[in-house]
CSV table of C-alpha atoms and ligand atoms in Angstrom, one decimal:
chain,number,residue,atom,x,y,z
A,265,UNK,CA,175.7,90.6,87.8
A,266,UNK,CA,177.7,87.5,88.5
A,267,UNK,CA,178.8,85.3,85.6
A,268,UNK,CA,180.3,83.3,87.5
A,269,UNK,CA,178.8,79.9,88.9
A,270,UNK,CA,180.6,77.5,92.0
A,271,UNK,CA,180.2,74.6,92.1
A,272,UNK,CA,181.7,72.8,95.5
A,273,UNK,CA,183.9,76.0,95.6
A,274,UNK,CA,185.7,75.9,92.1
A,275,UNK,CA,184.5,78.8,89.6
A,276,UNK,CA,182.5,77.6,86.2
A,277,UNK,CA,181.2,79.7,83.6
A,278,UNK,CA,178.5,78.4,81.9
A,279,UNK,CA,179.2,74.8,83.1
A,280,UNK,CA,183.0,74.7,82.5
A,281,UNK,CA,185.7,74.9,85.4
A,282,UNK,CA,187.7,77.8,85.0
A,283,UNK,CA,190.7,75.5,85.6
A,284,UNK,CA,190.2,73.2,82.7
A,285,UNK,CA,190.5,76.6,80.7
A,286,UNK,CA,193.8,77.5,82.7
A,287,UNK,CA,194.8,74.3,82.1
A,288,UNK,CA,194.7,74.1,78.1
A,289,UNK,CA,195.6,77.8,77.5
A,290,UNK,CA,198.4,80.1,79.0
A,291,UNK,CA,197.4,82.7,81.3
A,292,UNK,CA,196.3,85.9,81.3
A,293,UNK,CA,193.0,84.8,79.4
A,294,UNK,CA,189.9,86.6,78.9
A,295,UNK,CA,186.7,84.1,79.3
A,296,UNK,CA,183.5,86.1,78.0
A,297,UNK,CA,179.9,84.0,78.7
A,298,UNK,CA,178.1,83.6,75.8
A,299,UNK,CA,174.8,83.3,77.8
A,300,UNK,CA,175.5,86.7,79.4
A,301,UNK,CA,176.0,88.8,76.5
A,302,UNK,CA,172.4,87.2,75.5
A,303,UNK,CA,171.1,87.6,78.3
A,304,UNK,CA,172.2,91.4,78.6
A,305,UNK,CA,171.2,92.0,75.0
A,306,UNK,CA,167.5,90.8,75.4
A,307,UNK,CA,167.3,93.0,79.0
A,308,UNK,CA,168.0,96.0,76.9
A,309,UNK,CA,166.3,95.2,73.5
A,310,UNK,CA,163.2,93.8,76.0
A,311,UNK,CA,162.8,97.3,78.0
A,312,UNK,CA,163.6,100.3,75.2
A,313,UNK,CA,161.1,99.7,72.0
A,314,UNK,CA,164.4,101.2,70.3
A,315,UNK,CA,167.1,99.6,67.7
A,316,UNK,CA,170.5,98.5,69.1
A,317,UNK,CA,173.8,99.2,67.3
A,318,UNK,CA,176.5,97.6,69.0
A,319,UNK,CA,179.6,99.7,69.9
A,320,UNK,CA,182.1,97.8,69.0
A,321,UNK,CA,185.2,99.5,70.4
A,322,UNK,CA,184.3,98.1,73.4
A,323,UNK,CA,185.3,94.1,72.4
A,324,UNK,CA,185.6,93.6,68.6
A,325,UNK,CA,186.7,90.1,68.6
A,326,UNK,CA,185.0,88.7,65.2
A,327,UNK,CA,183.1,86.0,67.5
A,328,UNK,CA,181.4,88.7,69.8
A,329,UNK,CA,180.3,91.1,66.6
A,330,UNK,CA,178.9,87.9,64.9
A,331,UNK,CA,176.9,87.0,68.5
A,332,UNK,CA,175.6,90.5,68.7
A,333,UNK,CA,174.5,91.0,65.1
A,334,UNK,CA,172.7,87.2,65.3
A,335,UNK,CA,171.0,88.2,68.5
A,336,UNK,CA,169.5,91.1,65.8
A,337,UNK,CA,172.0,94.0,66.8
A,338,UNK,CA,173.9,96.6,64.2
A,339,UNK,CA,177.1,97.8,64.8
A,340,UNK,CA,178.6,101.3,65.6
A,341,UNK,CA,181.8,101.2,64.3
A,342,UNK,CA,184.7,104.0,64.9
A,343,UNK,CA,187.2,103.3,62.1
A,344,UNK,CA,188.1,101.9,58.9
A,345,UNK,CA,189.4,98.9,61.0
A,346,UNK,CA,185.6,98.6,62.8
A,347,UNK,CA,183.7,99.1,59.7
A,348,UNK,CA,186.0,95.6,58.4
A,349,UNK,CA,185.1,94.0,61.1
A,350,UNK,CA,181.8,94.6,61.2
A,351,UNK,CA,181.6,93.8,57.7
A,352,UNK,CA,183.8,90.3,57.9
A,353,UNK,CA,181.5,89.4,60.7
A,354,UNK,CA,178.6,89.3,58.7
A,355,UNK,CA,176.9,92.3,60.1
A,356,UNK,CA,174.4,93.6,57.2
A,357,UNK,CA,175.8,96.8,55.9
A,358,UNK,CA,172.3,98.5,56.2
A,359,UNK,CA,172.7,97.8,60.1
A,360,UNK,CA,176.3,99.5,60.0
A,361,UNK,CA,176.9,102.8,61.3
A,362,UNK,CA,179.6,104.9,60.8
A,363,UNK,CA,181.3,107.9,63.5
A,364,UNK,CA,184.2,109.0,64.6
A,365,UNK,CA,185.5,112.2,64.9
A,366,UNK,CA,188.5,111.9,62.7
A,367,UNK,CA,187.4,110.5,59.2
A,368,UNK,CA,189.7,111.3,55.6
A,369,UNK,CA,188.2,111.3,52.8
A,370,UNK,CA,189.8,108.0,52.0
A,371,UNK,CA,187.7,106.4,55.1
A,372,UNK,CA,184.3,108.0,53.8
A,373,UNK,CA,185.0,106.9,50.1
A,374,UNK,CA,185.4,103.2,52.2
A,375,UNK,CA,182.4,104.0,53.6
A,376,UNK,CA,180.3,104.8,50.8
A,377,UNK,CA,181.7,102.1,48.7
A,378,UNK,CA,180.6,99.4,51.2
A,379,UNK,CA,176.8,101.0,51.5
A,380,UNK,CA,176.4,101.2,55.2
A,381,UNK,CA,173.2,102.7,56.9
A,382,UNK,CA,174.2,106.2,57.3
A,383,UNK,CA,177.9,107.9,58.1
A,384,UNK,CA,177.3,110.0,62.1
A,385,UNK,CA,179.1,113.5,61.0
A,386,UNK,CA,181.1,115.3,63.9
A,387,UNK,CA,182.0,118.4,62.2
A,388,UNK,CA,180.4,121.1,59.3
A,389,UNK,CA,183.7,120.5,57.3
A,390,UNK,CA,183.1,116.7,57.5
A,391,UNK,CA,179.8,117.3,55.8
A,392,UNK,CA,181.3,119.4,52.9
A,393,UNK,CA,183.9,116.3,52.3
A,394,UNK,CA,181.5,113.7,52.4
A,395,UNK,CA,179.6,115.5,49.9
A,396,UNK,CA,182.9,115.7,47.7
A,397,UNK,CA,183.7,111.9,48.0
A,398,UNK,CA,180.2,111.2,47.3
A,399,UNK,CA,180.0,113.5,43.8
A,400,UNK,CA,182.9,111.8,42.5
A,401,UNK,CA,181.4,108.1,43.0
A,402,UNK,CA,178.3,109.8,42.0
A,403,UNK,CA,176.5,108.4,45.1
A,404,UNK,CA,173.5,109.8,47.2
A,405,UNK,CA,174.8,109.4,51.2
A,406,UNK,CA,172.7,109.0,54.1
A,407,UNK,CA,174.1,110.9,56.8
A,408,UNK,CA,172.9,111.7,60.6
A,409,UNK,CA,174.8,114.5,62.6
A,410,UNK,CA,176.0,113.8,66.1
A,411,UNK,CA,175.4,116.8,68.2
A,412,UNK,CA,176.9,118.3,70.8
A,413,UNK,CA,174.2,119.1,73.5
A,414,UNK,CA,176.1,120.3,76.5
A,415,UNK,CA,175.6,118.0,78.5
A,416,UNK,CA,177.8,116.4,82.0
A,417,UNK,CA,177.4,112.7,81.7
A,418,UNK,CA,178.4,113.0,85.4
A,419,UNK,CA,181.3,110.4,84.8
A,420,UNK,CA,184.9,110.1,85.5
A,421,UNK,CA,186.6,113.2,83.1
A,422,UNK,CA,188.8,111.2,80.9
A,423,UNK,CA,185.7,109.2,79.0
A,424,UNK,CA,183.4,112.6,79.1
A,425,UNK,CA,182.1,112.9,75.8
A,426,UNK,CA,179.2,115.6,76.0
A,427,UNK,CA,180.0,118.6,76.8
A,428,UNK,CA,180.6,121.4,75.0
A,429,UNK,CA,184.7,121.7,76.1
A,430,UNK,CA,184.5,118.2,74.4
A,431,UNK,CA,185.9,117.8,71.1
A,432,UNK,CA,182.7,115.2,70.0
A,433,UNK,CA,179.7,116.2,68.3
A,434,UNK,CA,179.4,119.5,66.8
A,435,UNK,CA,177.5,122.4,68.9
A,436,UNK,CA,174.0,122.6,69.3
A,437,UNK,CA,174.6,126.2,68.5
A,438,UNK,CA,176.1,126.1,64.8
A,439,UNK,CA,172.3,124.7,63.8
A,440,UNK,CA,172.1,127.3,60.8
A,441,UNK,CA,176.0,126.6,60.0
A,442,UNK,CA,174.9,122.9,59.8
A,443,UNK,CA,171.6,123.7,58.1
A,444,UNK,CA,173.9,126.0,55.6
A,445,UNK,CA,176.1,123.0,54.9
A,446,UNK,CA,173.2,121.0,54.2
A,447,UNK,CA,172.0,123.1,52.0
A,448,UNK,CA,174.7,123.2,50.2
A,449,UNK,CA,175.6,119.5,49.9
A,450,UNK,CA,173.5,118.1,47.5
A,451,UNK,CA,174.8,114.3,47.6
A,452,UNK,CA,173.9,114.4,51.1
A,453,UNK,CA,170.8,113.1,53.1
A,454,UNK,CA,170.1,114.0,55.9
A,455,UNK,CA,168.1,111.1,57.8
A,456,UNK,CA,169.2,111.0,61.4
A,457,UNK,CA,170.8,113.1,64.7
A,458,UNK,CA,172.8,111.6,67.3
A,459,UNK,CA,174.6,112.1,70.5
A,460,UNK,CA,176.9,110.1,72.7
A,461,UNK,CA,177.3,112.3,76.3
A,462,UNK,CA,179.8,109.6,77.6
A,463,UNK,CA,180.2,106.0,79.5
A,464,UNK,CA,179.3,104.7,82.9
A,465,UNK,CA,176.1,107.0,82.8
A,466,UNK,CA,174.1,106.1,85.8
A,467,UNK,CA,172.2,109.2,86.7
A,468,UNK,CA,168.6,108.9,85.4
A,469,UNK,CA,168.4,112.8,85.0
A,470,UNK,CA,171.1,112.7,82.7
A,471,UNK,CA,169.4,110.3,80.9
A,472,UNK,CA,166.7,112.7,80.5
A,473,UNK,CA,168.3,115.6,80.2
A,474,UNK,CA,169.6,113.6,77.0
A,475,UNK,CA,166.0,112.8,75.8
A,476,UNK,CA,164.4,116.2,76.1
A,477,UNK,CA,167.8,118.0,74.4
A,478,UNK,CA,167.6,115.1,71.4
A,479,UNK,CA,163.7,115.6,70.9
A,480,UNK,CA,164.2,119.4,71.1
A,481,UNK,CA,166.7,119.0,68.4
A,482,UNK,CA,165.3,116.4,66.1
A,483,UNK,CA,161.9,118.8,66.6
A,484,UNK,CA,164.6,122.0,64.8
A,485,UNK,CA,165.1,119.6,62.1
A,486,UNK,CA,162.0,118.8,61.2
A,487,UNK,CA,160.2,122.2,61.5
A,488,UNK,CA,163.0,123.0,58.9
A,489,UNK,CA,161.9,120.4,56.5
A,490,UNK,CA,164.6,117.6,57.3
A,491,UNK,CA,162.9,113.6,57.2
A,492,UNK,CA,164.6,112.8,60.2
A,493,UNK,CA,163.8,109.2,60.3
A,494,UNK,CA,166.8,108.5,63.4
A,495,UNK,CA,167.2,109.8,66.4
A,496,UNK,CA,170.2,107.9,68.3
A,497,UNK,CA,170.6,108.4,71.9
A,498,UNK,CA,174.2,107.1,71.9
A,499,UNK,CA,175.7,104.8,74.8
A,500,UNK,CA,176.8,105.0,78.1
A,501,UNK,CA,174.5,102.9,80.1
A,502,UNK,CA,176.4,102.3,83.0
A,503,UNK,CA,176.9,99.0,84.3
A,504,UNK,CA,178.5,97.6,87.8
A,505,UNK,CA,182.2,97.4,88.8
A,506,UNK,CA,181.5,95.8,92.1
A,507,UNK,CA,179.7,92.7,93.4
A,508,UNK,CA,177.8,94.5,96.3
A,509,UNK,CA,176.6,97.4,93.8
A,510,UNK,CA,173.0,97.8,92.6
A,511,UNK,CA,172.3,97.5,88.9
A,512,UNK,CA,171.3,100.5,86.6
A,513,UNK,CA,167.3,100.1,86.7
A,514,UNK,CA,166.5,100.3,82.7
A,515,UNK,CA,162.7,100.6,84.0
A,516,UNK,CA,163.3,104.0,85.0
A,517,UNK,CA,165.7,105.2,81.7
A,518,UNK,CA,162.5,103.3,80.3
A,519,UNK,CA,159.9,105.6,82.1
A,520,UNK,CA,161.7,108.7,80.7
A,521,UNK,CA,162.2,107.0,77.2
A,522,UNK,CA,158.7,106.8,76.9
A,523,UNK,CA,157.4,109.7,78.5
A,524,UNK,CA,159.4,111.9,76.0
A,525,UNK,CA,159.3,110.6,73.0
A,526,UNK,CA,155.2,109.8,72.8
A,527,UNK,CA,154.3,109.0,69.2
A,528,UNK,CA,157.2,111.0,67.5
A,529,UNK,CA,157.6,110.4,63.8
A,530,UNK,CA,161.0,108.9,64.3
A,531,UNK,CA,162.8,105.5,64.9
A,532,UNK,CA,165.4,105.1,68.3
A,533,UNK,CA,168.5,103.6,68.5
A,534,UNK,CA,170.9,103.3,70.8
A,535,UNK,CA,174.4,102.5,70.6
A,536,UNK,CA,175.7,100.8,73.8
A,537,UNK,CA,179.2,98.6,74.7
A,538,UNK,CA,180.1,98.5,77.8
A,539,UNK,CA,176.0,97.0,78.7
A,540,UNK,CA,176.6,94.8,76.5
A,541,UNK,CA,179.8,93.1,77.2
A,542,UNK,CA,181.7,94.3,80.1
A,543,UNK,CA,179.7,92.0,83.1
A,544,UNK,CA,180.0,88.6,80.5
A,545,UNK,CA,183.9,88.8,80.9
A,546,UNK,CA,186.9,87.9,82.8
A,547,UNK,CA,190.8,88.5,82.7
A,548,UNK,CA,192.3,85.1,84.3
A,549,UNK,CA,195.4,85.4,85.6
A,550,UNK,CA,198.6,83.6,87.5
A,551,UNK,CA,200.6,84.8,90.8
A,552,UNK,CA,204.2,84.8,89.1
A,553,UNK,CA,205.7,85.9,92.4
A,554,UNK,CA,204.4,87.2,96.0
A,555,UNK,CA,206.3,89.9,97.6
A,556,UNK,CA,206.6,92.4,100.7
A,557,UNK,CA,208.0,95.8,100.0
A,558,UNK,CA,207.7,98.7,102.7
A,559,UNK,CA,205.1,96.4,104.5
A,560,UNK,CA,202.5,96.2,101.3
A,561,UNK,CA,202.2,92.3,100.4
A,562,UNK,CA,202.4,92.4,96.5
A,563,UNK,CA,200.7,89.2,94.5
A,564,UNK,CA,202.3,89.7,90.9
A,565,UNK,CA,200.7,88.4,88.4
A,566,UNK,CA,200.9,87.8,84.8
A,567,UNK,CA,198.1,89.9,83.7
A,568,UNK,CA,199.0,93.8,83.9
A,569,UNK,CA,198.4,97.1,82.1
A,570,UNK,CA,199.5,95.4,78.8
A,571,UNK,CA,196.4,93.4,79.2
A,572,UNK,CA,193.9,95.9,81.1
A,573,UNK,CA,194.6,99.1,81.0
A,574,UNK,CA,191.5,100.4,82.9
A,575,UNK,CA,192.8,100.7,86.5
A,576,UNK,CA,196.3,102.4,85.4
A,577,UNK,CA,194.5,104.4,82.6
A,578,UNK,CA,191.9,105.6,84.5
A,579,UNK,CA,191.7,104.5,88.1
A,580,UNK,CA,189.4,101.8,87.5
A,581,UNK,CA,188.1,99.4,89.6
A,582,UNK,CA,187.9,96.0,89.1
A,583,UNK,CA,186.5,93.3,91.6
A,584,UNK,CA,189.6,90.4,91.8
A,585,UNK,CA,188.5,87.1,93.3
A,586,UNK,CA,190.7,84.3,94.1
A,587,UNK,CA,190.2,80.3,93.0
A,588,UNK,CA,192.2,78.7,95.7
A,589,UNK,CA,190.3,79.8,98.9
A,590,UNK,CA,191.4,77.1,100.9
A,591,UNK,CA,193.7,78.8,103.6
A,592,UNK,CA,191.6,80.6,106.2
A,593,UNK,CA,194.5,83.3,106.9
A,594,UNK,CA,193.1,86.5,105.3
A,595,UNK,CA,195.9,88.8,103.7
A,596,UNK,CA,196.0,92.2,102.4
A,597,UNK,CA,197.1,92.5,99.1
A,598,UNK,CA,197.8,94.9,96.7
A,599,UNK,CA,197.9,93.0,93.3
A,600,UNK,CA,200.5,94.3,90.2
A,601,UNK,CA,201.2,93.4,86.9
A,602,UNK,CA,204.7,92.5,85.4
A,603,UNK,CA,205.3,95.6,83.5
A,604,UNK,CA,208.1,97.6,84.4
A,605,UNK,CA,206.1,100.6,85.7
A,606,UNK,CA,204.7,101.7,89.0
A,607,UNK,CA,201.2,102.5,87.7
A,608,UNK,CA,201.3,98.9,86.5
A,609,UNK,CA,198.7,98.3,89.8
A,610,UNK,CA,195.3,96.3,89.4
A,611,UNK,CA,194.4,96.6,92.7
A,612,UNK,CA,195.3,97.9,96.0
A,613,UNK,CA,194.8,96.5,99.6
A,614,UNK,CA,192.6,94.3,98.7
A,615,UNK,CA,191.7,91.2,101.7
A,616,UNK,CA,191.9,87.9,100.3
A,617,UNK,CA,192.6,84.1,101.4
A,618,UNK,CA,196.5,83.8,101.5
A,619,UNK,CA,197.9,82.9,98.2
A,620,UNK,CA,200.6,81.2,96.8
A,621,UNK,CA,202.8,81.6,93.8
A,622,UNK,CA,201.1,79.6,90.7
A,623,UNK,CA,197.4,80.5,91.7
A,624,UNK,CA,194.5,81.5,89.6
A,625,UNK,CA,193.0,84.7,90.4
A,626,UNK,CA,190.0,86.1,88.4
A,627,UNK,CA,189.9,90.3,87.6
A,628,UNK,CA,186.3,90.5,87.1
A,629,UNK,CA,184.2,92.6,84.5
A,630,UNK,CA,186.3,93.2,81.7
A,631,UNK,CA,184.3,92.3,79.2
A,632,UNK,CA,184.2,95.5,77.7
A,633,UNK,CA,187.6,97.8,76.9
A,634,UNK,CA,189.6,94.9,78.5
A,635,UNK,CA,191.1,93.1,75.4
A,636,UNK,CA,190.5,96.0,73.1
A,637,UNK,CA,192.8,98.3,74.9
A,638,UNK,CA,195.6,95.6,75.2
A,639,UNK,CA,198.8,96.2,74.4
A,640,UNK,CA,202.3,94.8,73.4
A,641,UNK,CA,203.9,96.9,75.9
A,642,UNK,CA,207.6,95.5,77.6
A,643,UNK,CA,207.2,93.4,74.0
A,644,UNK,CA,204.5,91.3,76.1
A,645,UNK,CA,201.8,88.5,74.2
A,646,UNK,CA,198.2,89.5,74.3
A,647,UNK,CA,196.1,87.2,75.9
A,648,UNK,CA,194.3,84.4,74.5
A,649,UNK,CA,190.6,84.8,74.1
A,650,UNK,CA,187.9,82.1,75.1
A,651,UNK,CA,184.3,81.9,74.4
A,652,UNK,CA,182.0,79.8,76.6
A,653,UNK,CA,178.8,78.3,75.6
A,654,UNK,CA,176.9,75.9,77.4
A,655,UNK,CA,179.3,73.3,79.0
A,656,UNK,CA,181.7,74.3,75.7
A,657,UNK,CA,184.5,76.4,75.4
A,658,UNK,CA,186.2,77.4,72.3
A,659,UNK,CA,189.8,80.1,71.8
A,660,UNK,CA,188.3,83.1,69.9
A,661,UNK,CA,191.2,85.0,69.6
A,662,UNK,CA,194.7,83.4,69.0
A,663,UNK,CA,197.6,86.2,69.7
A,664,UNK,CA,200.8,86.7,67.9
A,665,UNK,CA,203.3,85.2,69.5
A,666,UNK,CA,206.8,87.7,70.5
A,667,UNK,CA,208.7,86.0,67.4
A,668,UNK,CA,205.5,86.9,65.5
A,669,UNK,CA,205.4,90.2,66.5
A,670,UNK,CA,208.9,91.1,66.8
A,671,UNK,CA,209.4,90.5,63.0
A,672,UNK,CA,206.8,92.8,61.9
A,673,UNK,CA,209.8,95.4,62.3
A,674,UNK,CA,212.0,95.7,59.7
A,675,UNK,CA,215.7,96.6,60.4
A,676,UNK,CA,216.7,98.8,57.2
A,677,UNK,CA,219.6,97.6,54.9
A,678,UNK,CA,221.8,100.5,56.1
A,679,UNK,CA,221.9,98.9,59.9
A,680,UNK,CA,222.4,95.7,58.4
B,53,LIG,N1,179.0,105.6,71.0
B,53,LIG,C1,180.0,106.5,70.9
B,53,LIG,C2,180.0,107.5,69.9
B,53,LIG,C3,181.1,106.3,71.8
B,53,LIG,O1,182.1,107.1,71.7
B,53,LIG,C4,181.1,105.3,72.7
B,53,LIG,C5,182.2,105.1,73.6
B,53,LIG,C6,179.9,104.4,72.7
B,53,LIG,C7,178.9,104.6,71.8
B,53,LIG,C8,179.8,103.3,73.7
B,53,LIG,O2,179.8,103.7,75.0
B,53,LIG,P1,179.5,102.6,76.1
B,53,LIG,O3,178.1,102.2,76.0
B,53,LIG,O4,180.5,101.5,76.0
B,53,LIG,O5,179.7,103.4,77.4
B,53,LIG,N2,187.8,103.0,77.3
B,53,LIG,C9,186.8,103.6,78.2
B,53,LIG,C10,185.5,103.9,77.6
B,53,LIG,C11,185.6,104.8,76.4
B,53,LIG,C12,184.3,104.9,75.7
B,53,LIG,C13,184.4,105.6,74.4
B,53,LIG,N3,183.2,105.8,73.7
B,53,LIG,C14,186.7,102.7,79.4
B,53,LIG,O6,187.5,101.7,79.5
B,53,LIG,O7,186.0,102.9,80.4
């Protein structure tokens, strides 16, 4: 799970000292591992005989969409935003596709204009605008439907996606309403279904449960006369937060792939991030200052919630390792950012080598939702992205700096 290599007891990625990195660019940082990302890519595209669409919410940095789509993924893109990215990336529009529960008729005309694979409805009204837009560009569109199908991805509430309280997807139920629409939509195609049940999926039921609803499903469409030529099982593939964990076995989602979907007339896909991404990165950061209040040792650091938001947003864990392990004296910490809010914790009581102020430590697998989720919160920088490639390392992502930022507002004449 590691990507992290040491070599007589300093941390390398890929060959390069994490200090030389430290040392050239300002902390907080995000490292991501080139080799990783491959790495997890070919695991996945080597064990499901399916086609990968990259979710790129979960780390859209131009450099990471380009890797993915030349390691022979698509992209999955959420917004008008996404779908640019994809696009400026290189990503072939026929591997693009478009969701998202909230498109305007301004993002679907976008859409159709750039001729992407197929646009993932989420709602029956969605399907009567897109056939507007696309009689007055007088265009045929391909769309899939992303269904609803009740079911509990079994993960933590706030990123549950599939069940029917949920506002995703539209009901397995409303088949006639959507075969109605359909009907009715003449500039539409119908070519695919989809689901996406949530993130951090680890329960191998689920996974089936997901399989036999979507073939159950694709089999309505069908019998009804639809050429559904995709069936996407969405994302979710959990991945580990923590050193000692086990991995999610992809032999045994395998073994349930397979054993559902035996010579069905239809091509796979699935539409993972977090796999993808969120083990191949790191947030380095610096102890600003080392505190005790009410007998709890606080390490503050530079990174915070402006720069991960996972454990304040949803009690996230995050494994945080230290460089300097040279004093034996073992500490318990809890580790905070520098914004000016309580919830601004990355860790609590966690046991560590005794640290001092100006030390590296590392907040491990944030590959995914890490940078994405960033913010300029307390009028803070983003942090500096770095790409590592065998024994090379290269800034991806070069942040605005505060007088950047600060003069995107504009102060109207009348307060002059
Ligand atoms: N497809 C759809 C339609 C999605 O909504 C998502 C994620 C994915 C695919 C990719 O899911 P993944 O393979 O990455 O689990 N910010 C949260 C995660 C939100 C996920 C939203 N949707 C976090 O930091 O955990």
């Amino acid at each position: 799970n590691n990507m992290i290599d040491y070599k007589n007891n300093k941390p390398f990625v890929e060959g390069v000292a994490i200090e030389d990195i430290a040392a050239s660019y300002p902390t907080p940082l995000y490292i991501y591992s080139q080799k990783k990302i491959e790495d997890k890519y070919k695991k996945l595209k080597n064990a499901f005989n399916a086609e990968i669409f990259y979710a790129v919410k979960a780390n859209s940095n131009q450099a990471i969409i380009k890797l993915m789509s030349r390691l022979g993924a698509g992209a999955d893109v959420v917004s008008v935003g996404e779908l640019e990215r994809a696009i400026m990336a290189g990503v072939n529009p026929k591997k693009i596709i478009f969701e998202g529960i909230g498109k305007t008729n301004k993002d679907i005309a976008f859409a159709i204009s750039n001729n992407i694979r197929l646009i993932n409805v989420e709602s029956i009204d969605e399907i009567q605008r897109i056939n507007k837009v696309a009689k007055e560009n007088n265009k045929n569109v391909d769309i899939g439907i992303r269904l609803n199908p009740n079911i509990d991805g079994q993960t933590i509430d706030k990123i549950s996606t599939g069940k029917k309280t949920d506002k995703f997807g539209i009901d397995t139920d409303k088949l006639q309403e959507i075969f109605q629409a359909l009907e009715n939509a003449k500039y539409v195609n119908l070519i695919g279904i989809s689901c996406h049940v949530g993130s951090q999926i680890f329960n191998i039921k689920v996974f089936s449960e997901i399989f036999i609803k979507m073939k159950t499903n694709a089999q309505l469409f069908l019998d009804k006369g639809y050429l559904i030529k995709h069936v996407d099982l969405g994302g979710g593939i959990g991945v580990t937060y923590r050193d000692k964990d086990d991995e999610l076995d992809l032999e045994l989602i395998k073994l349930e792939l397979d054993k559902c979907f035996e010579n069905v007339p239809y091509q796979l896909s699935f539409e993972p991030g977090r796999y993808l991404v969120a083990n191949a990165g790191i947030l380095v950061t610096s102890v600003v200052t080392i505190k005790n209040n009410g007998g709890i040792n606080f390490l503050i650091t530079d990174a915070g919630m402006h720069s991960l938001i996972r454990p304040a947003l949803y009690q996230a864990h995050h494994d945080i390792e230290v460089v300097d392990k040279s004093n034996s004296e073992l500490i318990t910490y809890s580790v905070a950012g520098p914004i000016c809010e309580s919830s601004d914790i990355l860790d609590k009581n966690i046991t560590l080598p005794k640290q001092k102020v100006g030390n590296l430590l590392l907040i491990k697998d944030t590959g995914a939702y890490g940078k994405v989720m960033a913010s300029n919160y307390n009028s803070r920088g983003l942090p500096v992205e770095i790409l590592v490639n065998n024994n090379f390392f290269q800034k991806i992502h070069q942040p605005l700096t505060s007088q950047e930022f600060i003069k995107q507002d504009i102060i109207p004449e009348w307060l002059d």
